[in-house]
Short mmCIF file of C-alpha atoms in Angstrom, two decimals:
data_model
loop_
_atom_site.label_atom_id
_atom_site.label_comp_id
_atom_site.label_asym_id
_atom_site.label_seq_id
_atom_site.Cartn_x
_atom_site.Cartn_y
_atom_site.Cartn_z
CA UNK A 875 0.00 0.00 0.00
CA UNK A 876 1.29 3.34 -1.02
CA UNK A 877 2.21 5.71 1.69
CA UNK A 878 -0.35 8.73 1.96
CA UNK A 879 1.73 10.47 5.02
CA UNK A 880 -0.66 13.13 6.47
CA UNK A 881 -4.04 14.42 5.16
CA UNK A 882 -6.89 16.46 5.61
CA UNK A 883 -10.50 16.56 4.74
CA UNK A 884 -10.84 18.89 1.67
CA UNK A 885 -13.83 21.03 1.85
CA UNK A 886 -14.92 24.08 -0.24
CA UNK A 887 -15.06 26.32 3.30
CA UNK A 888 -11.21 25.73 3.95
CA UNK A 889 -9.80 25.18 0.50
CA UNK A 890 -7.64 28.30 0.31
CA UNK A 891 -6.30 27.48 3.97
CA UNK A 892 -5.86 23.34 2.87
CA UNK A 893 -3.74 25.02 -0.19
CA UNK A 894 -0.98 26.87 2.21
CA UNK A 895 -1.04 24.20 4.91
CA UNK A 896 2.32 23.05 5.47
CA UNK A 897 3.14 19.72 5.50
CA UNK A 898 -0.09 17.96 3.79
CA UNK A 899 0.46 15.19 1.46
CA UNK A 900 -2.41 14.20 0.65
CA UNK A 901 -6.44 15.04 1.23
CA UNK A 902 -9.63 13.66 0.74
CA UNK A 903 -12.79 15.23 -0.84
CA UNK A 904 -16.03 13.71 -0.60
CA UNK A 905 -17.38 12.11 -3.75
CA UNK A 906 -20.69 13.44 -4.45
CA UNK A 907 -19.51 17.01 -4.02
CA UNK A 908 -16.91 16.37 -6.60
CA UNK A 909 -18.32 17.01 -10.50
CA UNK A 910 -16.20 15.27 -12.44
CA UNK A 911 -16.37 17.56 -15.35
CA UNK A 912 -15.85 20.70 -12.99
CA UNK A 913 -13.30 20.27 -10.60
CA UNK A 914 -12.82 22.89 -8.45
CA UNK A 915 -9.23 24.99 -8.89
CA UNK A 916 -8.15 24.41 -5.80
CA UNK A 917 -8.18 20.71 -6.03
CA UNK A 918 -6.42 21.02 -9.65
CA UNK A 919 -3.73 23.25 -8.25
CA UNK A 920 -3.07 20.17 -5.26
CA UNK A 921 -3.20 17.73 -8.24
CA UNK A 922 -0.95 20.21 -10.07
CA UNK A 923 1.80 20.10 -7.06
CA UNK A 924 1.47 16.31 -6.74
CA UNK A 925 -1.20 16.05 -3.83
CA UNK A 926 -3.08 13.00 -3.75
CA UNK A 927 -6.47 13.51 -3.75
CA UNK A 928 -9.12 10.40 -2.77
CA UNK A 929 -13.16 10.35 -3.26
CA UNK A 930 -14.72 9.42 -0.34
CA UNK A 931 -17.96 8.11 -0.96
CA UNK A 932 -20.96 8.75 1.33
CA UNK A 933 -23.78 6.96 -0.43
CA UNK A 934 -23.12 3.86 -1.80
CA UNK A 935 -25.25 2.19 1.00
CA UNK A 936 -22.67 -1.15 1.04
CA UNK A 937 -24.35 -2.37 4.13
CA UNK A 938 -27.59 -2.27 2.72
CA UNK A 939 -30.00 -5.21 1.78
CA UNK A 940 -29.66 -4.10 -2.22
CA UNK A 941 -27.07 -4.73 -4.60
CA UNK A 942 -25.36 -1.37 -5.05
CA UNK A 943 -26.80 0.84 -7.61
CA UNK A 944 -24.88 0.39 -10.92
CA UNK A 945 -25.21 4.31 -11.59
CA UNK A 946 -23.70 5.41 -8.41
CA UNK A 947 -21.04 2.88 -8.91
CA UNK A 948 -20.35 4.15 -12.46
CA UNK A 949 -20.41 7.71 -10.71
CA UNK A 950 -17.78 7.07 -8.45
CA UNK A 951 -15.56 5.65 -11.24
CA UNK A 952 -15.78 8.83 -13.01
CA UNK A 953 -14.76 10.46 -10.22
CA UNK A 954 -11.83 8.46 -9.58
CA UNK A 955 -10.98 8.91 -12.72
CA UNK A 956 -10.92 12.41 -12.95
CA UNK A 957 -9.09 13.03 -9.75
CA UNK A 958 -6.33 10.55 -10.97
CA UNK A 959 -6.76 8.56 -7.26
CA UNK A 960 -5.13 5.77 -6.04
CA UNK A 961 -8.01 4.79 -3.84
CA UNK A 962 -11.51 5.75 -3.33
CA UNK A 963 -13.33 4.82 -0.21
CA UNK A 964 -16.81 4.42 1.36
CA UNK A 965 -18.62 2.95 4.54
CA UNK A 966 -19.75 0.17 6.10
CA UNK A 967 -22.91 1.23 6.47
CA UNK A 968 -26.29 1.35 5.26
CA UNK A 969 -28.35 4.54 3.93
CA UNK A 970 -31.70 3.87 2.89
CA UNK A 971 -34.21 0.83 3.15
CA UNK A 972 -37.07 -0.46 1.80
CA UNK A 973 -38.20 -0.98 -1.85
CA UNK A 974 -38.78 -3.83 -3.77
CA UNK A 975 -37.12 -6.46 -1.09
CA UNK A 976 -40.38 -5.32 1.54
CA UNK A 977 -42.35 -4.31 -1.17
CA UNK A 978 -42.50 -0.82 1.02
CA UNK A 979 -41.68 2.57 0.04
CA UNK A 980 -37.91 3.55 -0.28
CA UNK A 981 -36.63 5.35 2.79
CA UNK A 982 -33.62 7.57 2.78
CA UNK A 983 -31.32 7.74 6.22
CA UNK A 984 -29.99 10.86 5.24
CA UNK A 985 -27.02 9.26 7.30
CA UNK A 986 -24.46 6.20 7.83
CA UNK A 987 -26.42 3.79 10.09
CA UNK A 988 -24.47 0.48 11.22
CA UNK A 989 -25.19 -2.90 9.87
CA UNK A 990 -25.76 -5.78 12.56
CA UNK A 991 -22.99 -7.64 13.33
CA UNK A 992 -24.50 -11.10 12.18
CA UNK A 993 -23.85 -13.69 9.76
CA UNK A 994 -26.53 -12.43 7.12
CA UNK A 995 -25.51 -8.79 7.25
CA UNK A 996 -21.97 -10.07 6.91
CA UNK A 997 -22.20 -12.31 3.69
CA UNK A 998 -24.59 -9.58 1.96
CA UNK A 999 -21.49 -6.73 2.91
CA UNK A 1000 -19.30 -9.52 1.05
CA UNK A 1001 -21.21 -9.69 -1.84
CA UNK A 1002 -22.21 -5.75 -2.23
CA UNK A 1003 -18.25 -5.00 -1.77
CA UNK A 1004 -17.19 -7.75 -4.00
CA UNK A 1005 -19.87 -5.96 -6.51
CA UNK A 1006 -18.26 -2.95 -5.52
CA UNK A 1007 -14.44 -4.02 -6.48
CA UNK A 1008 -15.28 -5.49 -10.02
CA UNK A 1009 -16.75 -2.01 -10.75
CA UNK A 1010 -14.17 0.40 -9.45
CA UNK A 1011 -11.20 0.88 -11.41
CA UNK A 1012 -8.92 1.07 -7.74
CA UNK A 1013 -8.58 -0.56 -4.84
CA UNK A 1014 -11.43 -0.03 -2.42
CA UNK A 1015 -10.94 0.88 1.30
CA UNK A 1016 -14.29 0.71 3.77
CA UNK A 1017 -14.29 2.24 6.99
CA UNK A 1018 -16.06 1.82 10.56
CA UNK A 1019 -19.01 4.09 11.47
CA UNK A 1020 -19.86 5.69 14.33
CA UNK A 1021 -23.18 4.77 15.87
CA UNK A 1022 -25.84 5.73 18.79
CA UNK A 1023 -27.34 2.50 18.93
CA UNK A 1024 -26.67 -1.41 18.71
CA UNK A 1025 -28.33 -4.05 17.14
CA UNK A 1026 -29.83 -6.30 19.03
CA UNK A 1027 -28.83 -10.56 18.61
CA UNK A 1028 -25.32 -9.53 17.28
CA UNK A 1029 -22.90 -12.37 16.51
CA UNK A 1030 -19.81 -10.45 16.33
CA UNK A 1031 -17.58 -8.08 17.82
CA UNK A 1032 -16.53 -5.16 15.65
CA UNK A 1033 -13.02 -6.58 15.05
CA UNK A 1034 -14.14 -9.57 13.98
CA UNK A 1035 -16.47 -8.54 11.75
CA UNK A 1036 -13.98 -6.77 10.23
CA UNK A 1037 -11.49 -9.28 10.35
CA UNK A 1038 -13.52 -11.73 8.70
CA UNK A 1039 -14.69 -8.87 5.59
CA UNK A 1040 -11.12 -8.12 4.98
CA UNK A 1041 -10.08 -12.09 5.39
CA UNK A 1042 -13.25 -13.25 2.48
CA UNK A 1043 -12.84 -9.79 0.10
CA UNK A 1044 -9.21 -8.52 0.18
CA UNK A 1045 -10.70 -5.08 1.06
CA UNK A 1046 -8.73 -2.64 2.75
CA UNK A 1047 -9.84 -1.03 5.86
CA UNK A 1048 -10.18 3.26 6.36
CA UNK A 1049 -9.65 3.15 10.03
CA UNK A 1050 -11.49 5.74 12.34
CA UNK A 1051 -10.60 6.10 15.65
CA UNK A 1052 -12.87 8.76 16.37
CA UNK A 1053 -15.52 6.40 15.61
CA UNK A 1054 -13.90 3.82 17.90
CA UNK A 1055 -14.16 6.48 20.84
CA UNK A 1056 -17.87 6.81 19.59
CA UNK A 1057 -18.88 3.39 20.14
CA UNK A 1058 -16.73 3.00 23.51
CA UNK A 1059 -18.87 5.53 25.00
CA UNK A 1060 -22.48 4.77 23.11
CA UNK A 1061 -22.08 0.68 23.14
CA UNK A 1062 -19.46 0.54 25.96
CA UNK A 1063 -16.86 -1.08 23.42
CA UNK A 1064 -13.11 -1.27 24.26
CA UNK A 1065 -10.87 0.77 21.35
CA UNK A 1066 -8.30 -1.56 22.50
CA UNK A 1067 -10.23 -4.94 21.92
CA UNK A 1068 -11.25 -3.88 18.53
CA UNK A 1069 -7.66 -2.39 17.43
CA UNK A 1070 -6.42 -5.85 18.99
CA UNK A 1071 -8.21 -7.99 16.79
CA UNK A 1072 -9.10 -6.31 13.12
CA UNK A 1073 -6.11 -6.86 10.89
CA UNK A 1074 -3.59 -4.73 10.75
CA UNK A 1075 -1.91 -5.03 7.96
CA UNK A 1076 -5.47 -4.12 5.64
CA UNK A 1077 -5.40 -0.48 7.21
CA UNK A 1078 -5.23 2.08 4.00
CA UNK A 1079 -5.30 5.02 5.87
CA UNK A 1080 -6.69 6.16 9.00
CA UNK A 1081 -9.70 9.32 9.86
CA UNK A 1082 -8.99 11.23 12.92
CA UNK A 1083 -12.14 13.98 14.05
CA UNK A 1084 -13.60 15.60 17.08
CA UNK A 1085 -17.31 15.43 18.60
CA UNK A 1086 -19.16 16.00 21.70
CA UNK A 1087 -21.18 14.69 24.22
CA UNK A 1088 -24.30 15.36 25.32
CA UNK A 1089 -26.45 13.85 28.29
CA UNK A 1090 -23.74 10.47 28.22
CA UNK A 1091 -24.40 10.21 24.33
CA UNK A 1092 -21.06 10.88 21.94
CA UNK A 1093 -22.12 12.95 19.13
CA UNK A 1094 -19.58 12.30 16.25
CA UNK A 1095 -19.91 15.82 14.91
CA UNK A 1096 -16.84 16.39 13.14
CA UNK A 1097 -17.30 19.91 13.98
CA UNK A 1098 -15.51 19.66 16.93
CA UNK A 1099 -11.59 19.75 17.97
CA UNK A 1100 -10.38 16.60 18.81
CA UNK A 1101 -10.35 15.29 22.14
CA UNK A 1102 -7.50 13.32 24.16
CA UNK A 1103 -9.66 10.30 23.96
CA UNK A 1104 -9.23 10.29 20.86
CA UNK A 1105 -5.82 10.67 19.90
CA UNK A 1106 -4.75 7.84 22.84
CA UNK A 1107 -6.61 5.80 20.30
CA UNK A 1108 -4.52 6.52 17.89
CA UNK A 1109 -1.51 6.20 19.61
CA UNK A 1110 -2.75 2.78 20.48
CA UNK A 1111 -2.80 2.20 17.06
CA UNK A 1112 0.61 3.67 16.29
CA UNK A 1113 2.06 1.29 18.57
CA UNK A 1114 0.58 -2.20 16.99
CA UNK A 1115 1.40 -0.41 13.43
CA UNK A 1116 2.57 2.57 10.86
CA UNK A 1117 -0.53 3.30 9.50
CA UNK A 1118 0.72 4.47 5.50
CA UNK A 1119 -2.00 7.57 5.82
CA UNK A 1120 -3.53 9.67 8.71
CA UNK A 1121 -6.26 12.53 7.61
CA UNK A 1122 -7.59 14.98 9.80
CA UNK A 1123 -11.83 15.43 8.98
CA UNK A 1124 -13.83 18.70 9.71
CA UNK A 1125 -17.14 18.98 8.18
CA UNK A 1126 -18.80 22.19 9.95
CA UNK A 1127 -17.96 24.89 12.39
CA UNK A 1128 -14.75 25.43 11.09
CA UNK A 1129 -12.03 27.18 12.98
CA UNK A 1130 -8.97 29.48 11.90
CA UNK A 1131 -6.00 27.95 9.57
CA UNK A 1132 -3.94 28.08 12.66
CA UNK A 1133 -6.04 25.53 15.06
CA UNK A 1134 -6.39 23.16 12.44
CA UNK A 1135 -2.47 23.01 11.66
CA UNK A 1136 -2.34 22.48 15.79
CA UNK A 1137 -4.52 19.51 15.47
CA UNK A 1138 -2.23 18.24 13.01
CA UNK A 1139 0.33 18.57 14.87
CA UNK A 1140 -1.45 16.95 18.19
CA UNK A 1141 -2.21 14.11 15.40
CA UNK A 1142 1.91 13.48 14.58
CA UNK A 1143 2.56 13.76 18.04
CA UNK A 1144 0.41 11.02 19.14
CA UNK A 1145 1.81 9.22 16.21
CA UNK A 1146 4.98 9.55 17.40
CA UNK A 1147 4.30 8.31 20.72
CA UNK A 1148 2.48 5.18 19.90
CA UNK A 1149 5.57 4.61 17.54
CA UNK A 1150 7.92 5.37 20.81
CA UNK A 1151 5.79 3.19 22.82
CA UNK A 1152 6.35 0.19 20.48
CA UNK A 1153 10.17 0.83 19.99
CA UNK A 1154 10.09 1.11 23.83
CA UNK A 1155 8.22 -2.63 24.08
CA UNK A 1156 10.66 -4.64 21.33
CA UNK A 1157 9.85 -8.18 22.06
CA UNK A 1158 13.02 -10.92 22.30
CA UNK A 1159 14.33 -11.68 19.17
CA UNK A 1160 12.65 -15.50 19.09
CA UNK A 1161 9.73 -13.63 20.13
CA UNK A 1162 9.69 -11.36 17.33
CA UNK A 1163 10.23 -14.04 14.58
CA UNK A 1164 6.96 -15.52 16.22
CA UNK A 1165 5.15 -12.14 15.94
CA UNK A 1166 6.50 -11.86 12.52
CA UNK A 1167 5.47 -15.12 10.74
CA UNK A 1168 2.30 -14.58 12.36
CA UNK A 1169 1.70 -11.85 11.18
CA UNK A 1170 2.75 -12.66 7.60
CA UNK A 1171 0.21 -15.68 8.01
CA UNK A 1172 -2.48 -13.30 8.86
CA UNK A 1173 -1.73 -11.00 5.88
CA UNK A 1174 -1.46 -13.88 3.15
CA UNK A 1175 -4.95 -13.73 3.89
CA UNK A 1176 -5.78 -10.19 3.17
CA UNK A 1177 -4.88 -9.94 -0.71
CA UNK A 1178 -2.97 -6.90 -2.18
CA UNK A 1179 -4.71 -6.92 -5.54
CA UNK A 1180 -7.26 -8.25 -7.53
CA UNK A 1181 -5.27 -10.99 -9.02
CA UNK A 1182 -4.98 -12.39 -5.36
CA UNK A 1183 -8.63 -11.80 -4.14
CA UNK A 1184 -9.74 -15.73 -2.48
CA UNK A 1185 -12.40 -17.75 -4.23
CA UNK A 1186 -15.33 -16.37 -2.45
CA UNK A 1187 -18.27 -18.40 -1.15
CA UNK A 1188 -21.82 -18.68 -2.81
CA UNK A 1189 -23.46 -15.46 -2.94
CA UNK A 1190 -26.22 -15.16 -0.58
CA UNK A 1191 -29.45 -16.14 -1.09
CA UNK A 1192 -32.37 -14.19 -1.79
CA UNK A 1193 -34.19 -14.72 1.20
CA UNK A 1194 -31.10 -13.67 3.22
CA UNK A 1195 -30.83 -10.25 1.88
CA UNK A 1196 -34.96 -10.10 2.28
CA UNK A 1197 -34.32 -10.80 6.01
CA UNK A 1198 -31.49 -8.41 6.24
CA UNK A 1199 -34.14 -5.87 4.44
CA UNK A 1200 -36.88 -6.66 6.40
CA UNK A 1201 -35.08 -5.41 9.45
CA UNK A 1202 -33.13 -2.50 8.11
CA UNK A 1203 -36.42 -1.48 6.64
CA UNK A 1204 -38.22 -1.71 10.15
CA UNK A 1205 -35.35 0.24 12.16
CA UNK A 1206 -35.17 2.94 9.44
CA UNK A 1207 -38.69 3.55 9.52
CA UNK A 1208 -38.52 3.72 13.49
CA UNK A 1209 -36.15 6.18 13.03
CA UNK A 1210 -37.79 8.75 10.54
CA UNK A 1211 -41.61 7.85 10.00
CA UNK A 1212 -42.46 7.11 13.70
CA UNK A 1213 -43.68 3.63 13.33
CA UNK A 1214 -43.28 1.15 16.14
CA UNK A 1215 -39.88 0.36 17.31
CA UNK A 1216 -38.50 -3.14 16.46
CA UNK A 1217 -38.27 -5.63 19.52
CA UNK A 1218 -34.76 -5.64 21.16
CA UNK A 1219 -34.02 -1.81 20.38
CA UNK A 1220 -33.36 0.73 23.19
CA UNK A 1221 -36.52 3.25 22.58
CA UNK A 1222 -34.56 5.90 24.16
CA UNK A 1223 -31.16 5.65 22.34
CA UNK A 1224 -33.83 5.32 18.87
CA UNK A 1225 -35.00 8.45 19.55
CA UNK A 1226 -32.00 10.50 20.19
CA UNK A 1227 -31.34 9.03 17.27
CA UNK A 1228 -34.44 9.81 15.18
CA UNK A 1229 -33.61 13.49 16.44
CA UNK A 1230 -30.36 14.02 15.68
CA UNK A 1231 -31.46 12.60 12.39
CA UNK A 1232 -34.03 15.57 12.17
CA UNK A 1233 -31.56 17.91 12.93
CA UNK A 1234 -28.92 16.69 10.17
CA UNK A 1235 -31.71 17.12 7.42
CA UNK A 1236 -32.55 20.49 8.48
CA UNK A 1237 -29.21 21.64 8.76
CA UNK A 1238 -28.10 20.17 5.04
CA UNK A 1239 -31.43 21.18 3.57
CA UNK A 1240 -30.54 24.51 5.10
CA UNK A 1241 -26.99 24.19 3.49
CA UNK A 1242 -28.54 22.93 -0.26
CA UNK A 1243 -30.94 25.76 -0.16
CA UNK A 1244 -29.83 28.39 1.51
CA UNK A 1245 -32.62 30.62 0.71
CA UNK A 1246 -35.06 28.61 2.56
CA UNK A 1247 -33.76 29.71 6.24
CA UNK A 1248 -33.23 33.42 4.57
CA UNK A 1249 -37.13 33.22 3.40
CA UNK A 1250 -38.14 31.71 6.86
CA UNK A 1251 -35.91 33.04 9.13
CA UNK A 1252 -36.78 31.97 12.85
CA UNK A 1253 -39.88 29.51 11.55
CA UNK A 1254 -37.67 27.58 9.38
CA UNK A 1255 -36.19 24.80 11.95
CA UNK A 1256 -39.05 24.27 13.94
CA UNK A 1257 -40.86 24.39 10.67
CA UNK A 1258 -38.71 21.68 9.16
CA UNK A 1259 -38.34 19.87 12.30
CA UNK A 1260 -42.33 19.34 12.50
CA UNK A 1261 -42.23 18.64 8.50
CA UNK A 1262 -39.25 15.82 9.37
CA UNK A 1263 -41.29 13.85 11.87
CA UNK A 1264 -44.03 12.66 9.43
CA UNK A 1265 -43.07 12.85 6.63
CA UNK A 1266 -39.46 10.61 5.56
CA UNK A 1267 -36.75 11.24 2.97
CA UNK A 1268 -37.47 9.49 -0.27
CA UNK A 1269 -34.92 11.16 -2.36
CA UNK A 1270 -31.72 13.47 -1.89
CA UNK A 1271 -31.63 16.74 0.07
CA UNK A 1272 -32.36 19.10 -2.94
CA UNK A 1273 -35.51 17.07 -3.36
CA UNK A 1274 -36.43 16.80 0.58
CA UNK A 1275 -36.12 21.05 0.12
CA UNK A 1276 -38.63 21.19 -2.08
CA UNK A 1277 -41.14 18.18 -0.17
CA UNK A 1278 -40.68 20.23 2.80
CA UNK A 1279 -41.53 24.15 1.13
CA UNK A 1280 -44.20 22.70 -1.10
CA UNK A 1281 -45.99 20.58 2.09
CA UNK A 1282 -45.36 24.15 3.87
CA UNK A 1283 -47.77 25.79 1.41
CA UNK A 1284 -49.76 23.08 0.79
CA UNK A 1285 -50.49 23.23 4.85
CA UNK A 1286 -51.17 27.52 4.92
CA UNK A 1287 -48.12 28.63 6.21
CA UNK A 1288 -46.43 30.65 6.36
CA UNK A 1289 -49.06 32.92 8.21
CA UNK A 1290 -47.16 36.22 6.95
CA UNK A 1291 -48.38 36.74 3.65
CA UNK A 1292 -45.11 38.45 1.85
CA UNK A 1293 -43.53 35.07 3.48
CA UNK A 1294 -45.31 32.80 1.90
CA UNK A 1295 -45.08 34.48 -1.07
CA UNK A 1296 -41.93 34.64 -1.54
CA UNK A 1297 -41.57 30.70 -0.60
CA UNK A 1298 -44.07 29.91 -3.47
CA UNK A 1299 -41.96 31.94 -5.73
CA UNK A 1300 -38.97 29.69 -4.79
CA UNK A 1301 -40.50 26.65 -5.07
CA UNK A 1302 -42.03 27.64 -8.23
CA UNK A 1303 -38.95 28.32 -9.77
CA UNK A 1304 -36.99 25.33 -8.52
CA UNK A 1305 -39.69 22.52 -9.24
CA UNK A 1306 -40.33 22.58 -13.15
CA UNK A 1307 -38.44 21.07 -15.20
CA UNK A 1308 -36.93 24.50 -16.39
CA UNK A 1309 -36.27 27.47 -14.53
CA UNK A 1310 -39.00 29.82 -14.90
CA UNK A 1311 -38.42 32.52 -17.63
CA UNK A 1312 -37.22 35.63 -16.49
CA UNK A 1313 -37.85 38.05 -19.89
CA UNK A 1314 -40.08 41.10 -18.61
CA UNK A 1315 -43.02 39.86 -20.88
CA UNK A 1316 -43.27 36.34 -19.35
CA UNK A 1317 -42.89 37.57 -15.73
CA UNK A 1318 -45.82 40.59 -16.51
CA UNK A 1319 -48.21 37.59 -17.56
CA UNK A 1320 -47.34 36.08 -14.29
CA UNK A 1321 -47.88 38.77 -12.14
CA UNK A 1322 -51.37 40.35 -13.58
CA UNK A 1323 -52.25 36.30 -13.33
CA UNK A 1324 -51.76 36.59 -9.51
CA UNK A 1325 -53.62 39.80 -9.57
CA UNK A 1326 -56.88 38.60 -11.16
CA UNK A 1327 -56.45 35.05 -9.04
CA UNK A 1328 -56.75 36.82 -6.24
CA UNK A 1329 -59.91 38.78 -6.93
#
């Protein structure tokens, strides 16, 4: 695996600052931001001074009960393509539910929510990332989620479940330890258990972030510095092995040039301690040898390219994925219709869940279309937040903006009447399958037809 050295997150908010950043080798932009036909300059100047730049995929939906989707697949090829990567990663994780499998309507997460740790969920992972490979002209690295809540009836631990995926696809692993901190305080999960038994020697690169917590729950923010916690972790790490690639992530709240660069710097450092504390513990020399040709046995099994990948077993079966559906599709719809909640689920860690779930859509919609909190001002998140509760994401966020302004109007709000005019002019002009014409003539037919509606 080629060495990546040290990384961070590219996002539009900080490009100028990611372009004088001393010291960055490499960063990572995520993929369905990334037009592959439009690049943005600053990531062409990076690629211009020889900065590796890696898609990071958000919405394949690997862990899900589906196949992947053959267009998003195609997409991300494109997009590896054009940015010349070594790599492109994604999540084990699943994004939407529902559909033909249940025979219910699609649901959109809006979010990564974790796959159950069970022998069905496993094999159907396989398959998807197996799917995945054949389509994707690179290597493909998957990476551990954070997560508020835990499946109930789980088989494995996370190691081994990642273990085993690496072990039966030959796919590397995208590390993060913030997420490991995550799930030590939400699931009560040892870091150390899980560093101690996933292999190794599959790691592609490794995410570091910050969070916070609220009322004993770890919110994995990424808008957040990052806390001791987590950089122990990664120390931990450090000292069992060189990770080839370490990458700093902020998504939101983002802070001057100089803090960031300080974070990077509290990132090497605990790299350099965890790489202290294992030239500090050098075993005997038989010892070693053991550890060695262990380890070498362990990594035969974890395949470098293609032409090594291991015969894999028999797909799985139909029903399998319709039970892994069947239940992905119930917890999902828990989580953002308000039906029932499965049996086994904590009802209280689902709902802070189905909340903070609220709260992401509103705060992307808010982010795809800007103008709706400038329209709404005040009444947009509780607005939104109300709208959210009934009524689910079936499509992407620029499509949940309009759901949520048209079932607005279609309710009577707003109350103010220059409000809610100007929010039917938006959504007007955003929901045809043109933009609405702008020449003087066409907008004077528009406006005497609101004057002699309204009479």
């Amino acid at each position: 695996m080629k060495r990546l050295g040290t990384g961070i997150g590219w996002r539009p908010e900080i490009a100028d600052a990611v372009e004088r950043m001393p010291g960055i080798d490499w960063v990572e932009a995520v993929a369905e931001n990334v037009c592959p036909g439009h690049l943005p300059d600053s990531l062409l100047r990076l690629r211009e001074r020889g900065v590796t730049v890696i898609p990071h995929g958000v919405s394949l939906g690997l862990g899900g009960a589906d196949r992947p989707d053959e267009a998003r697949l195609t997409a991300l090829a494109e997009r590896v393509e054009a940015l010349g990567a070594p790599l492109v990663t994604e999540h084990i994780a699943f994004v939407r539910a529902g559909g033909p499998l249940t025979a219910s309507p699609l649901l959109e997460a809006g979010h990564l929510l974790p796959v159950p740790r069970t022998r069905d969920a496993l094999d159907v992972l396989c398959e998807n990332i197996r799917i995945a490979q054949d389509a994707l002209p690179v290597p493909l690295a998957v990476e551990n989620i954070a997560a508020l809540l835990a499946w109930p009836g789980e088989e494995m631990t996370e190691g081994q479940f990642l273990y085993e995926l690496a072990d039966r696809t030959g796919v590397r692993l995208l590390i993060d330890v913030a997420n490991l901190h995550t799930n030590h305080v939400n699931r009560g999960e040892d870091p150390a258990k899980a560093l101690a038994e996933l292999p190794v020697e599959a790691i592609a690169y490794v995410h570091v972030a910050g969070g916070v917590e609220r009322d004993g729950v770890w919110h994995d923010t990424h808008a957040h510095p990052v806390p001791a916690p987590v950089l122990a972790i990664l120390t931990d790490l450090a000292s069992r092995v060189s990770p080839p690639g370490v990458l700093l992530e902020r998504d939101d709240n983002f802070p001057e040039p100089a803090v960031l660069e300080r974070e990077l710097e509290a990132i090497q450092g605990a790299l350099t301690k965890g790489w202290a504390r294992a030239a500090a513990s050098r075993v005997p020399a038989r010892e070693a040898r053991a550890t060695k040709a262990a380890r070498a046995s362990k990594a035969a099994h974890i395949p470098q390219t293609a032409a090594a990948q291991p015969t894999p077993p028999p797909p799985p079966t139909a029903p399998t994925r319709q039970r892994l559906a069947l239940a992905q599709t119930a917890l999902l719809s828990a989580l953002v219709a308000g039906t029932p909640v499965p049996d086994g689920f904590d009802r209280v860690r689902l709902g802070v869940q189905a909340r903070a779930l609220g709260v992401k859509r509103a705060d992307v919609v808010a982010k795809v279309a800007p103008e709706l909190p400038e329209i709404l001002g005040d009444l947009y998140r509780p607005a939104f937040l109300a709208y959210a509760h009934s009524h689910p994401m079936t499509g992407g966020y620029r499509r949940d903006a309009l759901d949520f302004a048209g079932q607005l109007l279609l309710s009577g709000g707003p109350e103010d009447a220059e409000v809610r005019r100007e929010l039917r002019e938006w959504w007007l002009e955003r929901s045809g399958p043109v933009p609405r014409s702008t020449r003087p003539a066409v907008r004077l037919a528009r406006a005497t037809r609101r004057v002699l509606l309204r009479r």
